[in-house]
Coordinates of C-alpha atoms in Angstrom, one line a residue:
Chain A
M1 CA 44.0 6.5 -4.4
I2 CA 47.2 4.6 -5.5
G3 CA 46.6 1.7 -7.9
T4 CA 47.7 -1.7 -6.9
S5 CA 50.0 -3.6 -9.1
L6 CA 50.7 -7.2 -9.4
C7 CA 53.3 -8.8 -7.2
R8 CA 55.7 -10.3 -9.6
W9 CA 56.7 -13.3 -7.4
A10 CA 53.3 -14.1 -5.8
N11 CA 52.8 -17.1 -8.0
S12 CA 56.3 -18.3 -7.3
Y13 CA 55.6 -18.3 -3.5
F14 CA 52.4 -20.2 -4.2
A15 CA 54.1 -22.8 -6.2
V16 CA 57.0 -23.4 -3.8
A17 CA 54.5 -23.6 -0.9
I18 CA 52.4 -26.2 -2.6
L19 CA 55.5 -28.4 -3.3
W20 CA 56.2 -28.2 0.4
L21 CA 52.7 -29.2 1.2
L22 CA 52.9 -32.2 -1.1
L23 CA 56.2 -33.2 0.4
A24 CA 54.7 -33.0 4.0
E25 CA 51.6 -35.1 3.0
G26 CA 53.9 -37.6 1.1
L27 CA 56.1 -38.1 4.1
I28 CA 53.0 -38.6 6.4
V29 CA 51.5 -41.2 3.9
V30 CA 54.9 -43.2 4.0
G31 CA 54.7 -43.2 7.8
F32 CA 57.2 -40.6 8.7
G33 CA 56.7 -38.5 11.9
F34 CA 53.7 -38.4 14.3
P35 CA 51.7 -40.6 15.0
N36 CA 54.2 -43.3 14.1
S37 CA 56.9 -41.6 16.0
D38 CA 57.0 -39.4 19.2
I39 CA 55.1 -36.2 18.8
G40 CA 58.0 -34.0 20.0
G41 CA 60.6 -36.1 18.1
P42 CA 62.9 -34.7 15.3
D43 CA 60.8 -36.6 12.6
T44 CA 57.6 -34.9 13.7
L45 CA 59.5 -31.6 13.8
V46 CA 60.3 -32.1 10.2
I47 CA 56.7 -32.5 9.2
V48 CA 55.5 -29.6 11.5
H49 CA 58.1 -27.2 10.0
I50 CA 57.4 -28.2 6.4
V51 CA 53.8 -27.5 7.0
C52 CA 54.1 -24.3 9.1
I53 CA 57.0 -22.7 7.3
G54 CA 57.2 -24.3 3.9
W55 CA 53.6 -24.4 3.1
V56 CA 51.5 -22.0 5.2
S57 CA 54.0 -19.2 5.9
T58 CA 55.3 -19.2 2.3
V59 CA 51.8 -19.1 0.8
L60 CA 50.8 -16.5 3.3
C61 CA 53.9 -14.3 2.6
G62 CA 53.0 -14.4 -1.3
A63 CA 49.4 -13.4 -0.5
L64 CA 50.4 -10.6 1.8
F65 CA 52.8 -9.1 -0.7
Q66 CA 49.9 -9.0 -3.1
F67 CA 47.0 -8.0 -0.8
V68 CA 48.5 -5.8 2.1
P69 CA 48.8 -3.0 -0.5
V70 CA 45.1 -3.7 -1.3
L71 CA 44.2 -3.5 2.5
V72 CA 46.0 -0.2 3.0
A73 CA 45.8 1.3 -0.5
R74 CA 49.5 1.8 -0.6
P75 CA 52.2 0.3 -2.9
L76 CA 54.4 -2.5 -1.5
Y77 CA 57.4 -0.8 0.1
A78 CA 60.1 -2.9 -1.8
E79 CA 59.0 -5.3 -4.6
R80 CA 62.7 -6.1 -5.1
L81 CA 62.9 -7.8 -1.6
T82 CA 60.3 -10.3 -2.3
L83 CA 62.4 -12.8 -4.4
P84 CA 65.4 -12.7 -1.9
A85 CA 63.0 -13.4 0.9
L86 CA 61.6 -16.5 -1.0
A87 CA 65.1 -17.8 -1.5
L88 CA 66.1 -17.3 2.1
L89 CA 63.0 -19.0 3.4
T90 CA 63.4 -21.9 1.1
L91 CA 67.1 -22.4 1.7
G92 CA 66.7 -21.8 5.4
L93 CA 64.0 -24.4 5.9
T94 CA 66.0 -26.9 3.8
V95 CA 68.9 -26.6 6.1
L96 CA 66.7 -26.7 9.2
L97 CA 65.2 -29.9 8.1
A98 CA 68.6 -31.3 7.5
G99 CA 69.4 -30.4 11.0
F100 CA 66.2 -32.1 12.4
L101 CA 67.1 -35.3 10.2
A102 CA 70.6 -35.2 11.7
L103 CA 69.1 -34.8 15.2
G104 CA 66.9 -37.8 14.5
G105 CA 70.0 -39.9 13.5
H106 CA 69.0 -40.2 9.8
F107 CA 72.4 -39.1 8.8
N108 CA 75.7 -37.7 10.4
G109 CA 75.4 -33.9 9.9
P110 CA 77.4 -31.3 11.6
P111 CA 75.9 -29.7 14.8
W112 CA 75.6 -26.2 13.2
L113 CA 72.9 -27.2 10.7
L114 CA 70.1 -26.2 13.1
P115 CA 71.4 -22.7 14.0
F116 CA 72.4 -22.0 10.5
G117 CA 69.1 -23.0 9.2
A118 CA 67.3 -20.9 11.8
S119 CA 69.5 -17.9 10.9
L120 CA 68.6 -18.1 7.3
L121 CA 64.9 -18.4 8.1
I122 CA 65.2 -15.4 10.5
A123 CA 66.8 -13.4 7.8
G124 CA 64.1 -14.3 5.3
F125 CA 61.2 -13.5 7.8
A126 CA 63.1 -10.3 8.6
L127 CA 62.9 -9.2 5.0
V128 CA 59.2 -10.1 4.8
V129 CA 58.4 -8.2 8.2
A130 CA 60.4 -5.2 7.1
N131 CA 58.8 -5.0 3.6
L132 CA 55.3 -5.5 4.9
G133 CA 56.0 -3.5 8.1
M134 CA 57.1 -0.5 6.2
T135 CA 54.1 -0.7 3.8
L136 CA 51.7 -0.7 6.8
W137 CA 53.6 2.0 8.5
S138 CA 53.1 4.3 5.6
A139 CA 49.3 3.9 6.0
R140 CA 48.8 4.8 9.6
P141 CA 46.2 4.8 11.1
L142 CA 45.6 1.3 10.1
P143 CA 42.2 0.0 8.9
G144 CA 40.8 -2.9 10.9
P145 CA 42.0 -5.9 8.8
A146 CA 45.4 -4.5 8.4
R147 CA 45.7 -4.4 12.2
F148 CA 45.4 -8.3 12.3
V149 CA 48.3 -8.4 9.9
A150 CA 50.5 -6.1 11.9
G151 CA 49.7 -8.2 15.0
G152 CA 50.7 -11.3 13.0
L153 CA 53.9 -9.8 11.9
A154 CA 54.8 -9.0 15.6
C155 CA 54.1 -12.6 16.4
V156 CA 56.2 -14.0 13.7
C157 CA 59.1 -12.1 15.2
V158 CA 58.6 -13.8 18.5
T159 CA 58.2 -17.2 16.8
A160 CA 61.4 -16.6 15.0
V161 CA 63.3 -15.5 18.1
F162 CA 62.2 -18.6 20.1
G163 CA 62.9 -20.8 17.1
G164 CA 66.4 -19.5 17.0
M165 CA 67.0 -20.1 20.7
F166 CA 65.7 -23.6 20.4
S167 CA 68.1 -24.4 17.5
L168 CA 70.9 -23.4 19.8
V169 CA 69.7 -25.6 22.6
L170 CA 69.0 -28.6 20.3
S171 CA 72.3 -28.4 18.6
G172 CA 74.1 -28.5 22.0
T173 CA 75.9 -25.3 21.8
A174 CA 77.5 -23.6 24.9
I175 CA 75.0 -20.7 24.7
G176 CA 72.1 -23.0 24.4
A177 CA 73.3 -25.0 27.5
Q178 CA 72.5 -22.0 29.6
W179 CA 68.8 -22.4 29.0
P180 CA 68.0 -26.0 30.2
D181 CA 64.4 -25.4 30.7
L182 CA 63.8 -23.4 27.5
L183 CA 62.2 -26.2 25.5
E184 CA 59.7 -27.3 28.1
S185 CA 58.2 -23.7 28.6
G186 CA 59.2 -22.1 25.4
V187 CA 57.6 -24.6 23.0
P188 CA 54.0 -23.4 23.8
I189 CA 55.1 -19.8 23.3
H190 CA 56.7 -20.7 20.0
A191 CA 53.5 -22.6 18.9
I192 CA 51.1 -19.9 20.2
A193 CA 52.9 -17.1 18.5
G194 CA 53.4 -19.1 15.3
L195 CA 50.1 -21.0 14.8
G196 CA 47.8 -18.6 16.7
G197 CA 49.4 -15.2 16.0
W198 CA 51.2 -15.3 12.8
L199 CA 49.1 -17.9 10.8
T200 CA 45.7 -17.7 12.2
F201 CA 45.5 -14.0 13.2
T202 CA 47.0 -12.9 9.9
A203 CA 44.7 -15.2 7.9
M204 CA 41.7 -13.7 9.8
G205 CA 42.6 -10.2 9.0
V206 CA 43.2 -10.8 5.2
S207 CA 39.9 -12.9 5.0
Y208 CA 37.8 -10.0 6.3
R209 CA 38.8 -7.9 3.4
L210 CA 39.0 -10.6 0.7
L211 CA 35.6 -12.2 1.6
A212 CA 33.9 -8.8 1.5
M213 CA 35.7 -8.0 -1.8
F214 CA 34.8 -11.3 -3.6
M215 CA 31.2 -11.5 -2.2
L216 CA 30.3 -7.8 -2.6
A217 CA 29.6 -7.4 1.1
P218 CA 29.8 -3.9 2.7
D219 CA 33.0 -4.0 4.9
G220 CA 32.9 -0.2 5.9
D221 CA 31.6 -0.9 9.4
A222 CA 34.2 0.4 11.9
R223 CA 33.0 -2.2 14.3
L224 CA 33.7 -5.1 12.1
G225 CA 36.5 -7.2 13.5
R226 CA 36.9 -5.0 16.6
P227 CA 35.8 -7.6 19.2
A228 CA 37.7 -10.4 17.4
W229 CA 40.9 -8.0 17.3
L230 CA 40.7 -7.1 21.1
A231 CA 40.1 -10.5 22.3
G232 CA 42.8 -11.9 20.0
V233 CA 45.4 -9.4 21.2
A234 CA 44.4 -10.3 24.8
A235 CA 44.8 -14.0 24.2
L236 CA 48.2 -13.5 22.4
T237 CA 49.4 -11.1 25.1
I238 CA 48.3 -13.4 28.0
G239 CA 49.9 -16.4 26.2
L240 CA 53.2 -14.7 25.5
V241 CA 53.6 -12.8 28.7
G242 CA 52.4 -15.8 30.7
G243 CA 54.7 -18.1 28.9
V244 CA 57.8 -15.8 29.4
L245 CA 57.0 -15.5 33.2
A246 CA 56.7 -19.2 33.4
L247 CA 60.1 -19.4 31.7
W248 CA 61.5 -17.7 34.6
R249 CA 59.5 -19.9 37.0
M250 CA 57.6 -16.8 38.2
T251 CA 54.3 -18.5 37.6
G252 CA 53.0 -21.7 36.3
L253 CA 52.4 -22.2 32.6
N254 CA 48.9 -23.6 32.8
P255 CA 46.9 -20.8 34.2
A256 CA 48.2 -18.5 31.5
L257 CA 47.4 -20.8 28.8
L258 CA 44.0 -21.6 30.1
L259 CA 43.2 -17.7 30.2
A260 CA 44.8 -17.2 26.7
G261 CA 42.8 -20.1 25.4
A262 CA 39.5 -18.6 26.7
S263 CA 40.3 -15.2 25.1
A264 CA 41.2 -17.0 21.9
L265 CA 37.9 -18.7 21.9
L266 CA 36.2 -15.4 22.4
S267 CA 38.2 -13.9 19.6
L268 CA 37.3 -16.8 17.3
A269 CA 33.6 -16.6 18.2
A270 CA 33.6 -12.9 17.4
Y271 CA 35.4 -13.7 14.0
G272 CA 32.9 -16.5 13.2
R273 CA 30.0 -14.1 13.9
D274 CA 31.6 -11.3 11.6
V275 CA 32.2 -13.8 8.9
L276 CA 28.6 -15.2 9.0
G277 CA 27.5 -11.4 9.0
L278 CA 29.6 -10.8 5.8
Y279 CA 28.0 -13.9 4.2
E280 CA 24.4 -12.7 5.1
A281 CA 25.1 -9.1 4.0
R282 CA 26.5 -10.0 0.7
K283 CA 25.1 -8.5 -2.5
R284 CA 26.3 -11.4 -4.6
R285 CA 23.6 -14.1 -4.0
T286 CA 25.3 -17.0 -5.6
L287 CA 28.4 -18.1 -3.7
E288 CA 31.3 -19.1 -5.8
L289 CA 33.3 -22.2 -5.0
N290 CA 36.1 -20.3 -3.1
T291 CA 33.7 -18.6 -0.8
R292 CA 31.7 -21.8 -0.1
M293 CA 34.9 -23.7 0.7
S294 CA 36.2 -20.7 2.9
L295 CA 33.1 -21.4 5.0
V296 CA 33.9 -25.1 5.3
A297 CA 37.4 -24.1 6.6
V298 CA 35.9 -21.7 9.1
A299 CA 33.7 -24.6 10.2
S300 CA 36.9 -26.7 10.7
L301 CA 38.2 -23.9 12.9
V302 CA 35.1 -23.9 15.1
A303 CA 35.2 -27.7 15.2
A304 CA 38.9 -27.5 16.4
A305 CA 37.9 -25.0 19.1
L306 CA 35.1 -27.1 20.3
L307 CA 37.2 -30.1 20.3
A308 CA 39.9 -28.4 22.2
A309 CA 37.4 -27.1 24.8
A310 CA 35.9 -30.6 25.1
L311 CA 39.4 -32.3 25.6
L312 CA 40.3 -29.6 28.2
A313 CA 37.1 -30.4 30.1
T314 CA 37.8 -34.1 30.2
S315 CA 41.5 -33.4 31.0
S316 CA 42.7 -35.3 27.9
F317 CA 44.0 -32.3 26.0
P318 CA 47.7 -33.2 26.4
L319 CA 47.0 -36.7 24.9
H320 CA 45.5 -35.2 21.7
V321 CA 47.5 -32.0 21.1
G322 CA 48.6 -33.7 17.8
T323 CA 44.9 -34.1 16.7
I324 CA 44.1 -30.5 17.4
A325 CA 47.2 -29.2 15.7
F326 CA 46.3 -31.4 12.6
L327 CA 42.8 -30.1 12.3
V328 CA 44.0 -26.5 12.7
A329 CA 46.8 -26.8 10.3
F330 CA 44.8 -28.8 7.6
G331 CA 41.0 -28.3 8.0
W332 CA 41.3 -24.6 8.8
L333 CA 44.6 -23.1 7.6
T334 CA 45.2 -25.4 4.6
G335 CA 41.5 -25.5 3.6
L336 CA 41.2 -21.7 3.8
V337 CA 44.4 -21.1 1.9
L338 CA 43.5 -23.6 -0.9
A339 CA 40.0 -22.2 -1.2
N340 CA 41.4 -18.6 -1.5
L341 CA 44.1 -19.7 -3.9
Y342 CA 41.3 -21.1 -6.1
K343 CA 40.1 -17.4 -6.5
I344 CA 43.4 -15.5 -6.2
V345 CA 45.4 -17.5 -8.9
P346 CA 42.7 -17.1 -11.6
F347 CA 42.0 -13.4 -10.6
L348 CA 45.6 -12.4 -10.8
T349 CA 46.0 -14.4 -14.1
W350 CA 43.0 -12.7 -15.5
L351 CA 44.2 -9.3 -14.5
E352 CA 47.6 -9.9 -15.9
T353 CA 46.4 -11.3 -19.2
Y354 CA 43.2 -9.3 -20.0
G355 CA 44.0 -6.0 -18.2
P356 CA 46.0 -4.4 -21.0
V357 CA 43.2 -5.1 -23.6
M358 CA 40.2 -4.7 -21.4
G359 CA 37.5 -2.4 -22.9
R360 CA 39.2 -2.7 -26.3
V361 CA 38.4 -6.2 -27.2
P362 CA 35.9 -8.7 -25.7
T363 CA 37.6 -10.6 -22.7
P364 CA 36.5 -13.7 -20.8
R365 CA 35.2 -13.3 -17.2
V366 CA 37.4 -14.5 -14.3
Q367 CA 35.0 -17.4 -13.8
D368 CA 35.7 -18.6 -17.3
L369 CA 39.3 -19.4 -16.2
V370 CA 38.0 -22.1 -13.8
A371 CA 35.8 -25.1 -13.9
E372 CA 34.1 -25.2 -10.6
R373 CA 32.3 -28.5 -10.9
R374 CA 35.7 -30.3 -11.5
A375 CA 37.4 -28.5 -8.7
L376 CA 34.5 -29.1 -6.3
K377 CA 35.3 -32.9 -6.1
W378 CA 38.9 -32.1 -5.1
F379 CA 37.6 -29.8 -2.3
V380 CA 35.1 -32.5 -1.1
L381 CA 37.9 -35.1 -1.1
F382 CA 40.3 -32.6 0.8
F383 CA 37.9 -31.7 3.6
A384 CA 36.6 -35.3 3.9
G385 CA 40.1 -36.6 4.0
S386 CA 41.2 -34.0 6.6
W387 CA 38.3 -34.7 8.9
A388 CA 38.7 -38.5 8.6
A389 CA 42.5 -38.0 9.4
T390 CA 41.5 -36.1 12.5
L391 CA 39.1 -38.8 13.6
M392 CA 41.8 -41.5 13.0
L393 CA 44.1 -39.5 15.2
L394 CA 41.5 -39.2 17.9
I395 CA 40.9 -43.0 18.0
D396 CA 44.6 -43.6 17.6
A397 CA 44.6 -45.5 14.3
A398 CA 47.9 -44.6 12.7
F399 CA 47.3 -46.7 9.6
G400 CA 43.9 -45.2 8.9
F401 CA 45.5 -41.7 9.4
R402 CA 48.0 -42.4 6.8
V403 CA 45.2 -43.6 4.3
A404 CA 43.2 -40.4 5.1
V405 CA 46.2 -38.2 4.4
A406 CA 46.8 -40.0 1.2
V407 CA 43.3 -38.8 0.1
V408 CA 44.2 -35.4 1.2
M409 CA 47.4 -35.6 -0.9
L410 CA 45.4 -36.7 -3.9
A411 CA 43.0 -33.8 -3.5
T412 CA 46.1 -31.4 -3.2
L413 CA 47.4 -32.8 -6.5
G414 CA 44.1 -32.3 -8.1
L415 CA 43.8 -28.7 -7.0
S416 CA 47.3 -28.1 -8.1
E417 CA 46.4 -29.1 -11.5
E418 CA 43.4 -26.8 -11.4
F419 CA 45.8 -23.8 -10.6
I420 CA 48.1 -24.7 -13.3
R421 CA 45.2 -24.9 -15.8
A422 CA 44.1 -21.4 -14.6
R423 CA 47.7 -20.0 -15.3
R424 CA 47.7 -21.7 -18.6
L425 CA 44.2 -20.3 -19.5
A426 CA 43.4 -23.9 -20.4
D427 CA 39.7 -23.7 -19.6
V428 CA 39.2 -20.6 -21.7
T429 CA 38.0 -21.6 -25.1
G430 CA 37.8 -20.0 -28.5
P431 CA 39.0 -16.6 -29.8
L432 CA 38.4 -15.1 -26.3
R433 CA 41.4 -17.0 -24.9
L434 CA 44.1 -14.8 -26.3
P435 CA 42.7 -11.7 -28.0
A436 CA 45.0 -9.5 -30.1
G437 CA 47.2 -7.6 -27.8
A438 CA 47.1 -10.2 -24.9
A439 CA 50.1 -12.3 -24.1
A440 CA 49.8 -15.7 -22.3
P441 CA 51.2 -15.5 -18.7
H442 CA 54.1 -17.3 -17.6
L443 CA 53.5 -20.2 -15.0
L444 CA 55.4 -18.7 -12.1
V445 CA 56.2 -15.1 -12.8
S446 CA 53.8 -12.2 -13.4
R447 CA 54.3 -9.3 -15.6
N448 CA 53.4 -6.2 -13.5
Chain B
M1 CA 24.3 23.7 -1.6
T2 CA 27.4 23.6 0.6
E3 CA 29.6 26.7 0.8
F4 CA 33.2 25.8 1.6
I5 CA 35.6 27.7 3.8
D6 CA 39.2 27.3 2.4
V7 CA 42.0 26.4 4.6
D8 CA 45.5 26.1 2.9
V9 CA 47.9 24.4 5.2
R10 CA 50.6 23.9 2.5
P11 CA 52.5 27.2 3.6
I12 CA 52.3 26.3 7.3
L13 CA 53.7 22.8 6.7
R14 CA 56.4 24.1 4.3
A15 CA 57.4 26.5 7.1
G16 CA 57.8 23.6 9.5
G17 CA 54.6 24.5 11.5
E18 CA 51.8 22.3 12.8
P19 CA 48.5 23.0 11.1
F20 CA 46.2 21.0 13.4
S21 CA 45.0 24.0 15.6
V22 CA 44.4 26.0 12.4
I23 CA 42.1 23.4 11.1
M24 CA 40.3 22.9 14.3
A25 CA 39.8 26.8 14.8
A26 CA 38.4 27.0 11.2
L27 CA 36.0 24.0 12.1
E28 CA 34.6 26.0 15.1
R29 CA 33.9 29.0 12.9
L30 CA 31.8 27.0 10.4
E31 CA 28.1 27.9 10.1
P32 CA 25.5 25.2 9.6
G33 CA 25.6 24.1 6.0
E34 CA 29.2 25.2 5.5
G35 CA 32.0 22.7 4.7
L36 CA 35.8 23.0 5.0
R37 CA 38.0 22.8 1.9
L38 CA 41.6 21.8 2.9
Y39 CA 44.6 22.1 0.7
A40 CA 47.5 19.9 1.9
P41 CA 50.9 18.8 0.3
F42 CA 50.0 15.2 1.1
K43 CA 46.9 13.2 1.8
P44 CA 46.2 13.8 5.4
V45 CA 44.8 10.3 6.2
P46 CA 45.1 10.6 10.1
L47 CA 43.0 13.6 9.9
F48 CA 40.1 11.7 8.3
D49 CA 39.5 9.7 11.6
V50 CA 39.5 12.9 13.7
M51 CA 37.0 14.6 11.4
A52 CA 34.9 11.5 11.2
S53 CA 34.7 11.5 15.0
K54 CA 33.5 15.1 14.8
G55 CA 30.8 14.1 12.3
F56 CA 32.4 15.1 9.1
A57 CA 32.6 13.1 5.8
H58 CA 35.3 13.9 3.3
R59 CA 35.8 13.8 -0.4
E60 CA 39.4 13.8 -1.7
A61 CA 40.9 14.9 -5.0
E62 CA 44.6 14.7 -5.9
L63 CA 46.0 17.9 -7.4
E64 CA 49.1 18.3 -9.5
G65 CA 52.5 17.7 -7.9
G66 CA 51.0 15.2 -5.4
E67 CA 49.1 17.8 -3.5
W68 CA 45.5 17.2 -2.2
E69 CA 42.4 19.0 -1.9
I70 CA 40.0 17.5 0.6
R71 CA 36.3 18.7 1.2
F72 CA 34.9 18.0 4.6
M73 CA 31.2 18.1 5.0
R74 CA 28.9 17.4 7.8
D75 CA 28.0 13.7 7.6
D76 CA 24.1 14.3 8.0
G77 CA 23.1 13.2 4.4
S78 CA 23.9 16.6 3.0
C79 CA 27.0 15.1 1.7
E80 CA 25.2 13.4 -1.2
A81 CA 22.9 16.4 -1.7
A82 CA 26.0 18.6 -2.1
E83 CA 27.5 16.1 -4.4
A84 CA 26.5 18.1 -7.6
A85 CA 27.8 21.2 -6.1
C86 CA 31.1 19.5 -5.1
A87 CA 31.6 18.2 -8.5
T88 CA 31.2 21.5 -10.2
S89 CA 33.2 23.6 -7.7
G90 CA 36.3 21.2 -7.5
D91 CA 36.3 19.8 -11.0
S92 CA 35.7 23.2 -12.8
D93 CA 38.5 22.4 -15.1
W94 CA 36.9 19.0 -16.1
P95 CA 33.9 18.9 -18.4
E96 CA 30.6 17.5 -17.3
P97 CA 30.6 13.7 -17.5
V98 CA 29.0 12.4 -20.8
V99 CA 28.7 8.9 -19.3
H100 CA 27.2 8.0 -16.0
L101 CA 27.6 4.3 -14.7
D102 CA 26.2 2.8 -11.6
N103 CA 28.3 -0.2 -11.0
R104 CA 27.6 -0.8 -7.4
D105 CA 25.7 -4.0 -7.7
L106 CA 28.0 -5.7 -10.4
D107 CA 30.3 -8.6 -9.6
P108 CA 34.0 -7.7 -9.5
P109 CA 35.8 -7.3 -11.8
E110 CA 32.8 -6.4 -14.1
P111 CA 32.6 -2.7 -12.8
M112 CA 36.3 -2.4 -14.1
V113 CA 35.5 -3.9 -17.5
R114 CA 32.4 -1.7 -18.0
I115 CA 34.4 1.4 -17.1
L116 CA 37.3 0.7 -19.4
A117 CA 34.9 -0.2 -22.4
A118 CA 33.0 3.0 -21.9
M119 CA 36.3 4.9 -21.8
G120 CA 37.2 3.5 -25.1
R121 CA 34.2 5.2 -26.7
L122 CA 34.9 8.7 -25.3
A123 CA 36.7 11.4 -27.2
P124 CA 39.9 12.9 -25.7
G125 CA 39.3 15.3 -22.8
Q126 CA 35.8 13.9 -22.1
T127 CA 34.8 12.5 -18.6
L128 CA 32.9 9.5 -17.3
C129 CA 31.4 9.3 -13.8
A130 CA 30.9 6.0 -12.1
L131 CA 29.6 4.8 -8.8
L132 CA 31.1 1.8 -7.3
S133 CA 30.8 -0.2 -4.0
R134 CA 34.4 -0.1 -3.1
E135 CA 37.7 1.6 -4.1
P136 CA 38.7 0.0 -7.5
V137 CA 42.3 -0.5 -6.7
F138 CA 43.0 -2.8 -9.5
L139 CA 41.4 -0.4 -12.1
F140 CA 43.7 2.5 -11.1
R141 CA 46.8 0.8 -12.6
E142 CA 45.0 0.2 -15.9
L143 CA 44.0 3.8 -16.0
T144 CA 47.5 5.0 -15.3
K145 CA 48.9 2.8 -18.0
R146 CA 46.5 4.2 -20.6
G147 CA 47.3 7.8 -19.4
H148 CA 43.8 8.7 -18.1
Q149 CA 43.3 10.9 -15.1
W150 CA 40.9 10.2 -12.4
R151 CA 39.5 11.6 -9.1
G152 CA 37.5 9.7 -6.7
G153 CA 36.4 9.2 -3.1
F154 CA 33.8 7.7 -0.9
T155 CA 30.6 9.7 -0.8
S156 CA 29.0 7.5 1.8
K157 CA 30.0 4.3 3.7
D158 CA 29.5 2.0 0.6
A159 CA 29.5 4.3 -2.3
Y160 CA 32.6 5.4 -4.2
Q161 CA 32.3 8.0 -6.8
L162 CA 35.0 7.9 -9.6
T163 CA 35.4 10.5 -12.3
V164 CA 37.8 9.7 -15.2
R165 CA 38.9 11.9 -18.0
V166 CA 40.2 10.6 -21.2
H167 CA 43.8 11.4 -21.9
A168 CA 43.6 14.6 -24.1

């Protein structure tokens, strides 16, 4: 029965993350990275890491700092560690990107850029994992959704360890030279743990609780999420253990990946069924824009899974890894995050602004902080652009892909403006906007 | 009307002992219709799952000094029936609620707005009782800031009962 307070820096995390997303989209639009260059090349690595670390990981960390306390009804272990973590993640990613650019011959950088950037990132993620881990630890036994987050935190550790080792190999250090085969077998582990374990698994767990919370759906069923959790843990374990065994040449990599993929599909199927169940059981009949758009994001995830299965069946999967990765990163993760930010930012702003005067003077509703009709067109553009871009990758049309991503970027800019308008209370009109005793919120920092 | 058997594990824990067997022994001695009232120096969250697996629902109330009073009742529907009795036995120092709100079907954060608005109309020391569909984690910080006291807990899978007393 401990009250949850506002995380001071959550909005700063969101803002930094959106800037990274816009940078990634901008780079793709001007033709930087895949598909105009090699999928494993340094330029593509720049884009992949901006999207996965700068955008999705940063926004996820901010959301977790705010919502893990809600998941487990415990205060955050150390609020004061949230800002240093953001600084380390941002600085670490910047140095890492410089390392990739040097590797790609864009400038003459020292060889220590990659390992140094990786170390800063590992330090940043260590602060995040320690902070959230201690919060979860204080709430044992963990409720279902929080277990997904715990699994995700374990996976980000694996991702970071492999990333650190790659940085040593890629920068040509003596230590890295001892692992000549690391990149070949290690990259799938790095990607499975990062995209599958940390980003997708954690997003699944948080969405269970947030969807139920915002739709007034009963989420007390102990079975909710259990099949998705068990199959997901199986997928990650098989993928990671199989990958490590393959690294030591004890087994081939492909059988492990195939088994892990099958378990992952099972997990996603169970998750999809749970989410549909929550939508059906909701008491709130009219769906708000954020819940409708979350559903579209989940549809993208289903589409990615089906596409991956079809490509595997026709043995053309290796040719189209980039297509699947793009659909997962944009249609699913980015779509889900933007849809939820569209609720989270106004909700936190409302709580911060009107909480102190609530019950004393009339206050606007959370819905009054947004204009759904205006935002809907940005979401439509976003998903249409993401799917068009996926299609362009599938048919190998590099220019068409860039045009589609330009549409996605335009939609991102539009949604960013919506978030800023919510923070500025721009859509709340009349005397309700700032009643006596309420103070206008700052753009990036919350009063808690 | 549920009768409660009291088990106070605070002295056992203070002495460095392990109270689990004492609780289980008390559980075995319960007659039909009887519940267990547990006093603990912290909220015994791990115990809730154990008790749920044995068919016991619980209601929790924070006491002064961070200590907890937990009432375990057989989860056969008698929990809700015993609700009135629970409220009077545990909350004897709190007056009967003057306002009852059923906020279970309201869109968040409307339940919170209604509770805070109703609290503003109460006199010091008076109480309000509200039913909610989930634990109102964001409301607690506002109650704390305003100096109100509260007690609450799940009375069934999807009903959370909250009693708030206006700062006297």
